[in-house]
Amino acid sequence: MLKKLNLIAAAVNTVLVTGAFGVSSVFAQSTTDAKPVERIQVTGSKIKRFNLTSPTPVTVISGVEMENQGISNVNDLLAQMPQATVGLSPETTTNTIYASGLNTTDLRGLGSERTLVLVNGRRFVPGSIGDTAVDLNNIPTTMIERIEIATGGAAAVYGADAVAGVVNIITKKSMDGIELDVSTIRPEQSGGEQNNFSITGGMEGDKLSFIASFNYTENKSYGKLSRDFYRNPVNSFANPANTSGDDGIPARVVLGQPTGLAYYSQGGDFFTKDAFVDNGYANHHYTFDANGNVRAFDYGLGRIPNPGVGRDATSYFQDSQNQGDGVFGHGYKSYFQTPLERVIASAYGTYELNEDHTLTFDFTYSNTEATTESSPAFFRHTIRRDNAFIKNDMATLMDDNELTSVTLRQANEHLWGDRAYNQEREVFRTSIGAEGVLSDEWGYSTYAQFGRIEQDTLWTGEVLTQNLANAIDAVEYQGNVVCAKRNANADVIGAIEGCTPFNTMGATSATQAQLDYIGTTATRFAKHDQVVFALTVDGSLFELPAGYVAAAFTAEHRRESAVITPSENMQKGLIFGNSSLPMDGEIDVNELSAEVSIPLLEDAFFATDLTLETAFRYMDYSVTGEDNAWKLALNWGVTDELRVRLNRSKSVRAPNLGDLFTPNSKTFSSGRADVCRADSITESGSKYKDNVIKNCQAAGLTEGWMPSKEWLAGGSLPGYIQGNQNLENETSNDYTVGLIYTPELVEGLDLTLDYWSFEVEGAIEYFGRNSVELCYESSSLDNPFCSNVVRNEQTGEIENFFTRPINAAVINKKGVDVESAYRTELFSGDLALKLTATYLIDDNSNSTGRAEDFRNDVGETASPRWKGRFNVVYSHDDSAYVLTMNYRHATVNDNDWTIEANNYNNIPSYTTFDFMYKTYLMDELQLRVGVNNILDREPPRNPFTYDDGEFFDVKGRRLSLGAKYTF
């Protein structure tokens, strides 16, 4: 049986060999070649069929197409598909601690957690602890036969999380020989180099067949300042000409010049008067020279000409020759890509017991290392007048200004080193199974699968915050310099035992004793286990006049469990910027599903065939309880040229372990924004302004309230991430209507048009710092978001916030997918054209279900009206020429924009071109050379997008070279 099924795979691969054909052509070609061979299974259904006509829209990408793009990671290609976008990638996780280096996909922009990634129709272990999204770094591209993307009714067939659809990665099942492949990618500008090596081999015997591979990939990091478009920024600043929120003058305008933060210097800096009044920045701001003597703070090329408060009042101009004293200058410790190194070993094999029964096994081991580099730990130290290390010049300044203490702001990589978050992930997944026939009409497939991901995180360059505070508060006591032990009145009453005093004023290094007392590392060890048992039987129930009623029945048990163990200093919250508690959570789910295909008509008037496709899945989750998903679809062959498919389905997404069980862990939000600030209210152009004023006053904040200058200058705002065990399953109502047209008049032309719609209710969304806006923009304070905001009872200032998931959101997306493929002979060669495009009709969400919280996102940066991909392949003899164009339509940053906000809302369209040439120098040796981003398109020069690596190419023009040898 297995050999017969492999013939089908070979037929499909033959059709896809150029990597450019449309899905409908695959169906038509394979149906002709494969129908007499055996029943086969297509993505979107567990019923094996005598043709490749899918009951739901399916886009097929061959492994050859990845080779044609010079791509070594599945997600790099999926991100270019119009119906998908990037979930996470090394370009989008440079500031993400636990997700550093992850590669996840996101169908329809509904979120990676709503996209189910399968390998050979089976679940794969998640890429991060407590999550469901699969890290595509763990899938070796050399083992991929093809990728099938299906939408509509997928949850009823495959289970929860397939709200947006399914990405089913089909791997090669056997091979006879050995294949070596090496490739490299070299950007025109330095940084971001990539090196790949793989060896794949196998055998095809009478009984035993297998394939195994070893893959190694190295992705080098690159800083933002390595790219010329970033060194010439398009940032913005508060418009000095702006007078109010209704004067027709934009609040922000393009600045276009590097700036630095006007405090946090290496040696430390302080103010002797209020920085925000009396021109404090210009006349009362000091730092230290190399000898620890006080000198005026250097503002580089001068302060930004804006007397207001906030980030502009705390910034100054700089260039490469005039950096000034501020550590946090333009591009400081900022990276476009996280360094990533991965090793993957995988195998798949079958052993034929007899003609009717076959054993299967597969194995995957992956080791991935990624490092997120960050700035050094930054602090606000309190330097008291009795500090033993104060020199005469600083003492005079303090006495003249009648100061008993000053706040010293400092960030210095030479003291404790840069903070780095090293992630090592090990993934192990294996399964054993059996498949075969039970009778002439029925077959079966069963397997047991175990997967585990272990994620070890090491933080370096960390500081024990209390120890640092102890060491800096150094005084003379009984003739010695000691760490001060003080009473409630701050009087020195002794010395802190074991503490090593430290002079931070002007410090550029620390002694080993000081490092031992103050510096530290932190760790977090975590693992996630996945166990699956499944059995599927499929076959024919009975015969109707139009054909056999086919069915598939599945029983599945799955258990997901996660354990997280942070180091003691993290659990106790002793280190700078990070705290985390242990986690131990588990979910069990039992599922039963039935899928039935009922032929209604055959060879009738205006119906070459008409089939009703149905599916129902019952799910019982140990936490969220019972639920179900279902699908009703019609597959209608109108004529030999035209086919129509309609689908109506209900999908669900169950909360994952992280959603449910995440314990308190520390997070930070940059800036000190607060919608209740008087200046924010004055400058606001929001339609919720009246609600904000009413709710802020109802919360006890008086009209004209402003937080203190100390709070405004306090840097990042602390918060806590928490799970929520009261969550329920999300529910999505899905609709698809599709047309497939293969005109006889134009041989080789296929056209596919699919309308799709998703309506997700009770969507699980994390609300954190944005709870501040959602709380006060609502019609009243009686909403689920205000509990996420903690204000000081006396001052009204925000002390911290909570980030929690809530079943509060509604998401609606509608669009049309267009696919067209054309093949013809040209100049003794073969030309293949393929166009794939998506038109977004609607993309809106409502975070609370209230009318005032409706958000329309269509046409904004993350949701362009049009996304398209055009592929041209010309094959001649042993050579192929591949040209690919990727297009994003023009967008805006904000649909609610008014001129009061800024003068740079519009973002132009964006198009890139890639080229690949490959040829065989001999039967065994293939060479490839390509250029990605041929025109060196940089991101649109807009303050919102000029350094955006999520939707635009920040790597620049790059050369791709590869060679493959088979023996």
PDB file of C-alpha atoms in Angstrom, residues 31-171:
ATOM      1  CA  THR A  31      -6.299  13.287 -11.272  1.00  0.00           C
ATOM      2  CA  THR A  32      -5.496  12.119 -14.765  1.00  0.00           C
ATOM      3  CA  ASP A  33      -2.244  10.412 -13.818  1.00  0.00           C
ATOM      4  CA  ALA A  34      -3.147   9.004 -10.426  1.00  0.00           C
ATOM      5  CA  LYS A  35      -6.787   7.950 -10.382  1.00  0.00           C
ATOM      6  CA  PRO A  36      -6.190   4.285 -11.304  1.00  0.00           C
ATOM      7  CA  VAL A  37      -3.447   3.922  -8.715  1.00  0.00           C
ATOM      8  CA  GLU A  38      -4.993   4.324  -5.265  1.00  0.00           C
ATOM      9  CA  ARG A  39      -7.117   6.437  -3.023  1.00  0.00           C
ATOM     10  CA  ILE A  40      -5.182   9.395  -1.660  1.00  0.00           C
ATOM     11  CA  GLN A  41      -5.573  12.028   1.040  1.00  0.00           C
ATOM     12  CA  VAL A  42      -5.518  15.789   0.520  1.00  0.00           C
ATOM     13  CA  THR A  43      -5.141  18.497   3.145  1.00  0.00           C
ATOM     14  CA  GLY A  44      -8.475  19.630   4.539  1.00  0.00           C
ATOM     15  CA  SER A  45      -9.872  16.098   4.699  1.00  0.00           C
ATOM     16  CA  LYS A  46      -9.017  12.737   6.252  1.00  0.00           C
ATOM     17  CA  ILE A  47     -11.021  10.863   3.629  1.00  0.00           C
ATOM     18  CA  LYS A  48      -8.829   9.234   0.996  1.00  0.00           C
ATOM     19  CA  ARG A  49     -10.176   9.897  -2.469  1.00  0.00           C
ATOM     20  CA  PHE A  50      -9.735   8.823  -6.058  1.00  0.00           C
ATOM     21  CA  ASN A  51      -8.840  12.365  -7.120  1.00  0.00           C
ATOM     22  CA  LEU A  52      -7.123  15.445  -5.759  1.00  0.00           C
ATOM     23  CA  THR A  53     -10.216  17.655  -5.792  1.00  0.00           C
ATOM     24  CA  SER A  54     -10.109  19.391  -2.436  1.00  0.00           C
ATOM     25  CA  PRO A  55     -13.316  20.169  -0.537  1.00  0.00           C
ATOM     26  CA  THR A  56     -11.728  23.387   0.744  1.00  0.00           C
ATOM     27  CA  PRO A  57      -9.350  25.982  -0.785  1.00  0.00           C
ATOM     28  CA  VAL A  58      -5.797  24.630  -0.768  1.00  0.00           C
ATOM     29  CA  THR A  59      -2.629  26.373  -1.901  1.00  0.00           C
ATOM     30  CA  VAL A  60       0.301  24.093  -2.674  1.00  0.00           C
ATOM     31  CA  ILE A  61       3.957  25.103  -2.409  1.00  0.00           C
ATOM     32  CA  SER A  62       6.572  22.608  -3.516  1.00  0.00           C
ATOM     33  CA  GLY A  63       9.936  22.063  -1.883  1.00  0.00           C
ATOM     34  CA  VAL A  64      11.414  23.090  -5.208  1.00  0.00           C
ATOM     35  CA  GLU A  65       9.904  26.556  -4.821  1.00  0.00           C
ATOM     36  CA  MET A  66      11.895  27.083  -1.614  1.00  0.00           C
ATOM     37  CA  GLU A  67      15.009  26.042  -3.481  1.00  0.00           C
ATOM     38  CA  ASN A  68      14.098  28.484  -6.247  1.00  0.00           C
ATOM     39  CA  GLN A  69      14.026  31.300  -3.682  1.00  0.00           C
ATOM     40  CA  GLY A  70      17.298  30.355  -2.001  1.00  0.00           C
ATOM     41  CA  ILE A  71      15.327  29.814   1.218  1.00  0.00           C
ATOM     42  CA  SER A  72      16.381  27.506   4.057  1.00  0.00           C
ATOM     43  CA  ASN A  73      13.491  28.189   6.448  1.00  0.00           C
ATOM     44  CA  VAL A  74       9.844  27.437   5.737  1.00  0.00           C
ATOM     45  CA  ASN A  75       8.662  30.663   7.330  1.00  0.00           C
ATOM     46  CA  ASP A  76      10.741  32.832   5.002  1.00  0.00           C
ATOM     47  CA  LEU A  77       8.605  31.608   2.119  1.00  0.00           C
ATOM     48  CA  LEU A  78       5.290  31.518   3.978  1.00  0.00           C
ATOM     49  CA  ALA A  79       5.811  35.149   4.986  1.00  0.00           C
ATOM     50  CA  GLN A  80       5.782  36.066   1.281  1.00  0.00           C
ATOM     51  CA  MET A  81       2.492  34.326   0.600  1.00  0.00           C
ATOM     52  CA  PRO A  82      -0.406  36.814   0.349  1.00  0.00           C
ATOM     53  CA  GLN A  83      -2.651  34.824   2.712  1.00  0.00           C
ATOM     54  CA  ALA A  84      -0.005  34.697   5.449  1.00  0.00           C
ATOM     55  CA  THR A  85       2.220  37.021   7.386  1.00  0.00           C
ATOM     56  CA  VAL A  86       5.022  36.707   9.906  1.00  0.00           C
ATOM     57  CA  GLY A  87       4.058  35.577  13.372  1.00  0.00           C
ATOM     58  CA  LEU A  88       7.517  35.745  14.903  1.00  0.00           C
ATOM     59  CA  SER A  89      10.926  35.741  13.255  1.00  0.00           C
ATOM     60  CA  PRO A  90      14.542  36.519  14.147  1.00  0.00           C
ATOM     61  CA  GLU A  91      13.829  40.030  12.800  1.00  0.00           C
ATOM     62  CA  THR A  92      10.863  40.580  15.138  1.00  0.00           C
ATOM     63  CA  THR A  93      12.189  38.980  18.338  1.00  0.00           C
ATOM     64  CA  THR A  94      15.337  41.017  18.902  1.00  0.00           C
ATOM     65  CA  ASN A  95      13.799  42.528  22.049  1.00  0.00           C
ATOM     66  CA  THR A  96      11.772  39.475  23.096  1.00  0.00           C
ATOM     67  CA  ILE A  97      13.255  37.427  25.917  1.00  0.00           C
ATOM     68  CA  TYR A  98      11.534  34.047  25.723  1.00  0.00           C
ATOM     69  CA  ALA A  99      10.769  34.095  21.980  1.00  0.00           C
ATOM     70  CA  SER A 100      14.237  35.011  20.757  1.00  0.00           C
ATOM     71  CA  GLY A 101      14.869  33.546  17.302  1.00  0.00           C
ATOM     72  CA  LEU A 102      11.464  31.877  16.866  1.00  0.00           C
ATOM     73  CA  ASN A 103       9.987  31.479  13.382  1.00  0.00           C
ATOM     74  CA  THR A 104       6.187  31.141  13.342  1.00  0.00           C
ATOM     75  CA  THR A 105       3.619  31.749  10.645  1.00  0.00           C
ATOM     76  CA  ASP A 106       0.309  33.587  10.849  1.00  0.00           C
ATOM     77  CA  LEU A 107      -2.490  32.850   8.376  1.00  0.00           C
ATOM     78  CA  ARG A 108      -4.835  35.731   7.587  1.00  0.00           C
ATOM     79  CA  GLY A 109      -3.154  37.875  10.242  1.00  0.00           C
ATOM     80  CA  LEU A 110      -5.352  36.227  12.882  1.00  0.00           C
ATOM     81  CA  GLY A 111      -2.344  35.288  15.005  1.00  0.00           C
ATOM     82  CA  SER A 112       0.048  32.332  15.097  1.00  0.00           C
ATOM     83  CA  GLU A 113      -2.002  30.826  17.903  1.00  0.00           C
ATOM     84  CA  ARG A 114      -4.935  30.522  15.466  1.00  0.00           C
ATOM     85  CA  THR A 115      -2.877  28.797  12.770  1.00  0.00           C
ATOM     86  CA  LEU A 116      -2.456  25.036  13.127  1.00  0.00           C
ATOM     87  CA  VAL A 117       0.815  23.719  11.707  1.00  0.00           C
ATOM     88  CA  LEU A 118       0.890  19.992  10.968  1.00  0.00           C
ATOM     89  CA  VAL A 119       3.642  17.695   9.740  1.00  0.00           C
ATOM     90  CA  ASN A 120       2.240  14.900   7.593  1.00  0.00           C
ATOM     91  CA  GLY A 121      -1.212  15.638   8.984  1.00  0.00           C
ATOM     92  CA  ARG A 122      -0.098  15.369  12.623  1.00  0.00           C
ATOM     93  CA  ARG A 123       0.480  17.965  15.300  1.00  0.00           C
ATOM     94  CA  PHE A 124       4.039  19.072  15.994  1.00  0.00           C
ATOM     95  CA  VAL A 125       5.476  20.060  19.354  1.00  0.00           C
ATOM     96  CA  PRO A 126       5.129  23.839  19.940  1.00  0.00           C
ATOM     97  CA  GLY A 127       8.107  26.126  19.562  1.00  0.00           C
ATOM     98  CA  SER A 128       7.779  27.842  22.934  1.00  0.00           C
ATOM     99  CA  ILE A 129       6.797  26.662  26.384  1.00  0.00           C
ATOM    100  CA  GLY A 130       3.051  26.830  27.016  1.00  0.00           C
ATOM    101  CA  ASP A 131       2.253  27.847  23.445  1.00  0.00           C
ATOM    102  CA  THR A 132       0.707  26.066  20.455  1.00  0.00           C
ATOM    103  CA  ALA A 133       2.490  27.868  17.578  1.00  0.00           C
ATOM    104  CA  VAL A 134       5.104  25.684  15.873  1.00  0.00           C
ATOM    105  CA  ASP A 135       8.658  26.970  15.453  1.00  0.00           C
ATOM    106  CA  LEU A 136       9.371  26.356  11.783  1.00  0.00           C
ATOM    107  CA  ASN A 137      13.095  26.392  12.551  1.00  0.00           C
ATOM    108  CA  ASN A 138      12.558  22.749  13.551  1.00  0.00           C
ATOM    109  CA  ILE A 139      11.382  21.603  10.118  1.00  0.00           C
ATOM    110  CA  PRO A 140      14.310  20.730   7.798  1.00  0.00           C
ATOM    111  CA  THR A 141      13.648  22.152   4.336  1.00  0.00           C
ATOM    112  CA  THR A 142      15.567  19.341   2.632  1.00  0.00           C
ATOM    113  CA  MET A 143      12.922  16.891   3.889  1.00  0.00           C
ATOM    114  CA  ILE A 144       9.950  18.895   2.584  1.00  0.00           C
ATOM    115  CA  GLU A 145       8.062  17.470  -0.372  1.00  0.00           C
ATOM    116  CA  ARG A 146       5.448  20.224  -0.426  1.00  0.00           C
ATOM    117  CA  ILE A 147       3.431  22.541   1.813  1.00  0.00           C
ATOM    118  CA  GLU A 148      -0.362  22.675   1.620  1.00  0.00           C
ATOM    119  CA  ILE A 149      -2.261  25.625   3.063  1.00  0.00           C
ATOM    120  CA  ALA A 150      -5.961  24.964   3.666  1.00  0.00           C
ATOM    121  CA  THR A 151      -8.640  27.285   5.033  1.00  0.00           C
ATOM    122  CA  GLY A 152     -12.279  26.719   5.903  1.00  0.00           C
ATOM    123  CA  GLY A 153     -13.556  23.993   8.192  1.00  0.00           C
ATOM    124  CA  ALA A 154     -10.102  22.837   9.220  1.00  0.00           C
ATOM    125  CA  ALA A 155     -10.912  22.697  12.955  1.00  0.00           C
ATOM    126  CA  ALA A 156     -13.635  20.095  12.392  1.00  0.00           C
ATOM    127  CA  VAL A 157     -11.100  17.860  10.649  1.00  0.00           C
ATOM    128  CA  TYR A 158      -7.915  18.506  12.629  1.00  0.00           C
ATOM    129  CA  GLY A 159      -9.005  19.980  15.954  1.00  0.00           C
ATOM    130  CA  ALA A 160      -8.784  23.258  17.839  1.00  0.00           C
ATOM    131  CA  ASP A 161      -6.427  26.109  16.900  1.00  0.00           C
ATOM    132  CA  ALA A 162      -7.141  25.773  13.165  1.00  0.00           C
ATOM    133  CA  VAL A 163      -9.278  28.922  13.196  1.00  0.00           C
ATOM    134  CA  ALA A 164      -7.435  30.636  10.350  1.00  0.00           C
ATOM    135  CA  GLY A 165      -6.538  27.362   8.687  1.00  0.00           C
ATOM    136  CA  VAL A 166      -3.926  24.633   8.482  1.00  0.00           C
ATOM    137  CA  VAL A 167      -0.370  24.633   7.184  1.00  0.00           C
ATOM    138  CA  ASN A 168       0.337  20.972   6.450  1.00  0.00           C
ATOM    139  CA  ILE A 169       3.993  20.249   5.741  1.00  0.00           C
ATOM    140  CA  ILE A 170       4.342  17.026   3.757  1.00  0.00           C
ATOM    141  CA  THR A 171       7.775  15.455   4.056  1.00  0.00           C
TER     142      THR A 171
END
